[in-house]
Short mmCIF file of C-alpha atoms in Angstrom, two decimals:
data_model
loop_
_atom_site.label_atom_id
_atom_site.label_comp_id
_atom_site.label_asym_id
_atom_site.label_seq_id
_atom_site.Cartn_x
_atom_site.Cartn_y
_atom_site.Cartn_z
CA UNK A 280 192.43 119.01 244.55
CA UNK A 281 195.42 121.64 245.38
CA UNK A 282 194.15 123.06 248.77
CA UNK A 283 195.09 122.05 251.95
CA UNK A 284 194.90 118.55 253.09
CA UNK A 285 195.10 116.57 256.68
CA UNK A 286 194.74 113.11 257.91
CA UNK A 287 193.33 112.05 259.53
CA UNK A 288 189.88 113.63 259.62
CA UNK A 289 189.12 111.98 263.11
CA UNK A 290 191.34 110.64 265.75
CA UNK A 291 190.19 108.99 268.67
CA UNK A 292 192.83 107.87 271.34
CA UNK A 293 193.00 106.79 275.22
CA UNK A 294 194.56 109.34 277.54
CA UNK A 295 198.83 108.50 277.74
CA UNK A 296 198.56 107.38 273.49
CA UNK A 297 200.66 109.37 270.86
CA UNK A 298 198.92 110.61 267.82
CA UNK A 299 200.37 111.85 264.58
CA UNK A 300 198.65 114.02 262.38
CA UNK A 301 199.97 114.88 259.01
CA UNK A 302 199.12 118.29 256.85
CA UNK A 303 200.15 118.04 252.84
CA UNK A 304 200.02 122.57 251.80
CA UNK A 305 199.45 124.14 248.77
CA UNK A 306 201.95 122.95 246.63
CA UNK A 307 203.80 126.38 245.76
CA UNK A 308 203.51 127.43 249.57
CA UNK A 309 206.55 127.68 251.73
CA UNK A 310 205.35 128.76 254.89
CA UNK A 311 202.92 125.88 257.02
CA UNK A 312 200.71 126.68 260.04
CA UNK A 313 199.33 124.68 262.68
CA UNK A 314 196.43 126.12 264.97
CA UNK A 315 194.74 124.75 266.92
CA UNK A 316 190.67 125.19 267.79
CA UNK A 317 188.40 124.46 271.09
CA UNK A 318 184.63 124.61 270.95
CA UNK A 319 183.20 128.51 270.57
CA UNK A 320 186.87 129.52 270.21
CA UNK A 321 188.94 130.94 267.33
CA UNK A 322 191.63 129.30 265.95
CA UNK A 323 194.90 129.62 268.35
CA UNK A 324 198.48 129.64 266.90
CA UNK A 325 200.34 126.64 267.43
CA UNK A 326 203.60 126.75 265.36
CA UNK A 327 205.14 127.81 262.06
CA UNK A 328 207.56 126.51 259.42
CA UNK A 329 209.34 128.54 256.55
CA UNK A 330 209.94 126.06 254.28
CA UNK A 331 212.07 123.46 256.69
CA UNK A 332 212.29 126.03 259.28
CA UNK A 333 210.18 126.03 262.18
CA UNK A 334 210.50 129.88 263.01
CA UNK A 335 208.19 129.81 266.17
CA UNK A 336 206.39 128.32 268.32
CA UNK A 337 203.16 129.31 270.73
CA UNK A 338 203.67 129.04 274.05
CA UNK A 339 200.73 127.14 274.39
CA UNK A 340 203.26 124.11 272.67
CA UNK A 341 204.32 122.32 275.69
CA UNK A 342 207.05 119.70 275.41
CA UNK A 343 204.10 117.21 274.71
CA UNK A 344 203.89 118.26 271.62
CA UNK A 345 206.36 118.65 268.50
CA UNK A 346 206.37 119.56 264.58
CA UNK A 347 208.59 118.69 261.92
CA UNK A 348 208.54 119.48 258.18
CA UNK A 349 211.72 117.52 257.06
CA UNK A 350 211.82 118.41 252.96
CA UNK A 351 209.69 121.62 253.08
CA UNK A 352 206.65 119.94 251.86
CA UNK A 353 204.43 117.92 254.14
CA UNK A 354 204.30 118.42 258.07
CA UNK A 355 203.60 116.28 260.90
CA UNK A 356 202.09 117.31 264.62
CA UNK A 357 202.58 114.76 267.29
CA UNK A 358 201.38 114.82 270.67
CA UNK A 359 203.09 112.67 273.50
CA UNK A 360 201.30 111.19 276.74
CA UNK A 361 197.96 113.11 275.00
CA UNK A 362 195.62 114.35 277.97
CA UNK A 363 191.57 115.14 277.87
CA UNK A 364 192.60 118.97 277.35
CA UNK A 365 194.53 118.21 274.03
CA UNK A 366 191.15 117.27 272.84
CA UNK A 367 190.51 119.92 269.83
CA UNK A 368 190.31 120.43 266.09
CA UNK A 369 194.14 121.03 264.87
CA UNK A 370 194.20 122.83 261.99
CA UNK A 371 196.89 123.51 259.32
CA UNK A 372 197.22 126.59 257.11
CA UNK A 373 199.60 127.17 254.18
CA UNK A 374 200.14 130.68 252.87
CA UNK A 375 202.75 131.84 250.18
CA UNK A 376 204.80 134.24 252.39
CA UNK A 377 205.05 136.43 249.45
CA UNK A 378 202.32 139.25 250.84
CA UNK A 379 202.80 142.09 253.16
CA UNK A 380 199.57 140.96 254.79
CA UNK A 381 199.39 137.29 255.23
CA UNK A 382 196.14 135.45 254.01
CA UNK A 383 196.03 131.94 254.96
CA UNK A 384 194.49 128.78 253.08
CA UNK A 385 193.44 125.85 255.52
CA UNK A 386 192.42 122.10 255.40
CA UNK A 387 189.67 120.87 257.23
CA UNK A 388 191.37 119.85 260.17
CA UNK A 389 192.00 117.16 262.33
CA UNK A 390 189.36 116.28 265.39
CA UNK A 391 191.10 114.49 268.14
CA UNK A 392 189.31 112.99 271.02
CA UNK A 393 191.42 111.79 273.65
CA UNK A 394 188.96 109.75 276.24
CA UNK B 226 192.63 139.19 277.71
CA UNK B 227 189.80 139.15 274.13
CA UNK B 228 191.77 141.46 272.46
CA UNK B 229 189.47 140.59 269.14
CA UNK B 230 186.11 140.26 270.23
CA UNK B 231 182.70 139.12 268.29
CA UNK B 232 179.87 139.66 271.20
CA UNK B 233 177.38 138.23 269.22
CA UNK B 234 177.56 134.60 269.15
CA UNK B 235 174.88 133.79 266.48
CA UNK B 236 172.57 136.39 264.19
CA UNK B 237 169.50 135.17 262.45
CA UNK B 238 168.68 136.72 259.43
CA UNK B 239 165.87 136.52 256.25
CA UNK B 240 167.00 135.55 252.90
CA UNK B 241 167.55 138.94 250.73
CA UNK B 242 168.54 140.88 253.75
CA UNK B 243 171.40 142.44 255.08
CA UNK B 244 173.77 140.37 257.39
CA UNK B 245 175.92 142.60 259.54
CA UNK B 246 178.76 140.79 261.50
CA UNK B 247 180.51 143.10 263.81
CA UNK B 248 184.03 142.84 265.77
CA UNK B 249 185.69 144.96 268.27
CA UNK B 250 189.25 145.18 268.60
CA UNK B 251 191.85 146.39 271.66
CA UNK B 252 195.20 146.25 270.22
CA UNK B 253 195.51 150.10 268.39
CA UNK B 254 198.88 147.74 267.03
CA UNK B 255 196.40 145.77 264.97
CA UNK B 256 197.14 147.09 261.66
CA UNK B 257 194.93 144.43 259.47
CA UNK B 258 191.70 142.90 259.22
CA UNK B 259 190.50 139.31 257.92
CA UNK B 260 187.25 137.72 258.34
CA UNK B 261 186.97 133.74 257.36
CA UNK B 262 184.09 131.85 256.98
CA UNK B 263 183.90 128.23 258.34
CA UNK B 264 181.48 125.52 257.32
CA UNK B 265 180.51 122.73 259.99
CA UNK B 266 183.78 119.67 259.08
CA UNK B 267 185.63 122.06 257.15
CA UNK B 268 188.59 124.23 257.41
CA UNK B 269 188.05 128.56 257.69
CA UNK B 270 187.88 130.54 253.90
CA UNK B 271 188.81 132.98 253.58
CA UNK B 272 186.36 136.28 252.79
CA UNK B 273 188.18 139.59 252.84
CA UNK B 274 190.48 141.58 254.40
CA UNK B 275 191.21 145.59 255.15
CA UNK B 276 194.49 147.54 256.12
CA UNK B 277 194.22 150.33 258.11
CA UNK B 278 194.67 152.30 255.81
CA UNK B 279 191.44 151.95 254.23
CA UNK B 280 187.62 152.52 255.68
CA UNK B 281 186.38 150.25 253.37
CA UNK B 282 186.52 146.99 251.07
CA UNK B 283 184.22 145.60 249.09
CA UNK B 284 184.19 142.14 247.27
CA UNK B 285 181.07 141.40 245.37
CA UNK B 286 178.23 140.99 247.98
CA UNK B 287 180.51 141.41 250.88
CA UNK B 288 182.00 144.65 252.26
CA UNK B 289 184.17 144.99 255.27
CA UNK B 290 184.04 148.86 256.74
CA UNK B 291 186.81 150.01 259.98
CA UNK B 292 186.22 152.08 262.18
CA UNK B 293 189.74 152.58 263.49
CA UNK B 294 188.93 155.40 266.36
CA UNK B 295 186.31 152.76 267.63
CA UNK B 296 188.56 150.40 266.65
CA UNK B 297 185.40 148.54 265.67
CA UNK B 298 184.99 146.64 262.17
CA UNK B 299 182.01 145.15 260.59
CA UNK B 300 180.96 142.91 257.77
CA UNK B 301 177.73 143.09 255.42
CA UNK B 302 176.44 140.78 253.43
CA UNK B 303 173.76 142.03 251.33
CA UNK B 304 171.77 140.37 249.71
CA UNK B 305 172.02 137.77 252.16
CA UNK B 306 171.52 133.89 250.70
CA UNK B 307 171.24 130.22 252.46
CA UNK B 308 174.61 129.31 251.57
CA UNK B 309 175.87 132.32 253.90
CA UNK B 310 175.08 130.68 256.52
CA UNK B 311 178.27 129.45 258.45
CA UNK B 312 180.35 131.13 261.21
CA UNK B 313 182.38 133.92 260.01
CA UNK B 314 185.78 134.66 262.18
CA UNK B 315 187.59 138.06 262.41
CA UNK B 316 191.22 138.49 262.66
CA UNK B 317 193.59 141.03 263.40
CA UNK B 318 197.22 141.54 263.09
CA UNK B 319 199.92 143.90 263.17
CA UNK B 320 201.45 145.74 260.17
CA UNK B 321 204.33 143.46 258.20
CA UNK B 322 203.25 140.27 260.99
CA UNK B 323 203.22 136.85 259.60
CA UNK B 324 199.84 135.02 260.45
CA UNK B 325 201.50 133.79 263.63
CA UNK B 326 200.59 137.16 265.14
CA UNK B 327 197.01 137.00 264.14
CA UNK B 328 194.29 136.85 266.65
CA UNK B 329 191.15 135.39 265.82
CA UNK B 330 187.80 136.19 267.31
CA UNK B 331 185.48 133.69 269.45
CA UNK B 332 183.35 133.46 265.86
CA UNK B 333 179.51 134.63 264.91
CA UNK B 334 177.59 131.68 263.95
CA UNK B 335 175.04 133.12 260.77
CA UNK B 336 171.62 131.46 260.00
CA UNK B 337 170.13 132.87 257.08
CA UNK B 338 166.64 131.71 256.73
CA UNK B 339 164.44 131.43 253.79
#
């Protein structure tokens, strides 16, 4: 399989926990989104990495929460002190960079529950 | 502030017909036009995009048309089959934006019934 994959599928955590969630692009793709998705909403921009660059961030990041891509490939999202709002599905999306009008591939996301 | 809206939460629709998705747009900086489709536990496809420049794209059963003085864009699906059924998202962005600057619609959830 070559698309877009994220772990974990579920996450389930008590309100104050950390959680980690992981996104492994396209293999060929340089750029790496996350979004992130509430119930009967679109997807929402989160952040965005050229290669090992994270070139911007949504304001809707707060200090909570922070991305890395150390080697270009795979990315991590962590949330700190997670709240009941952070509950959503966090998505990643890889694209190549390479077109004048951007299409984006994602995984199937990451479902956190934070009780 | 919607600036991408989909005012039609769900659409029910007969096998073999046409499905027609429609999204309304306010930003006349919006420059081009995605919709994805996303299956319950997965991650959004992607289905087919316009540019302004064009009134009209068509990929197989699926054909986005924009209305850019409405600023209005729709999708049909004809025929339409079971395996249609999902929610389809529209997009927008501006001209030469990277997909941080695209806007996603609230989402139209399709049921196409035999």
């Amino acid at each position: 399989d070559t698309g877009v994959s994220q772990d974990p599928r579920h996450k389930i955590t008590k309100r104050g926990q950390n959680v980690t969630f992981r996104c492994d692009p396209i293999s060929e793709h340089n750029r790496l989104y996350w979004y992130r998705q509430t119930l009967g909403q679109g997807p929402e921009f989160l952040t965005y990495f050229q290669n090992e660059a994270q070139l911007e961030k949504s304001r809707l990041l707060s200090d909570r929460f922070s991305a890395e891509r150390p080697k270009g490939s795979f990315s991590t999202l962590e949330i700190q002190r997670t709240e009941q709002g952070d509950s959503a599905m966090y998505l990643c999306a890889s694209s190549s960079g390479r077109e004048t009008n951007e299409k984006l591939f994602f995984g199937s996301g990451t479902q956190l529950s934070v009780l | 502030d919607q600036q991408v809206k989909q005012n039609s939460p769900s659409l029910s629709v007969q096998e073999g017909r046409i499905s027609i998705l429609n999204c309304d747009y306010t930003n006349s900086m919006f420059d081009y036009f995605l919709w994805y489709k996303k299956y319950p536990a997965e991650g959004p496809t992607f289905l087919i995009s316009i540019s302004s420049i064009k009134d009209k794209n068509e990929d197989g059963r699926f054909t986005v048309f924009l209305n850019k003085s409405a600023k209005h864009l729709s999708l049909h699906i004809v025929p339409s089959q079971p395996g249609d059924s999902a929610v389809y998202f529209c997009a927008a962005g501006p001209r030469g934006g990277t997909a941080s600057k695209l806007t996603f619609g609230t989402g139209t959830r399709l049921q196409v019934t035999l």
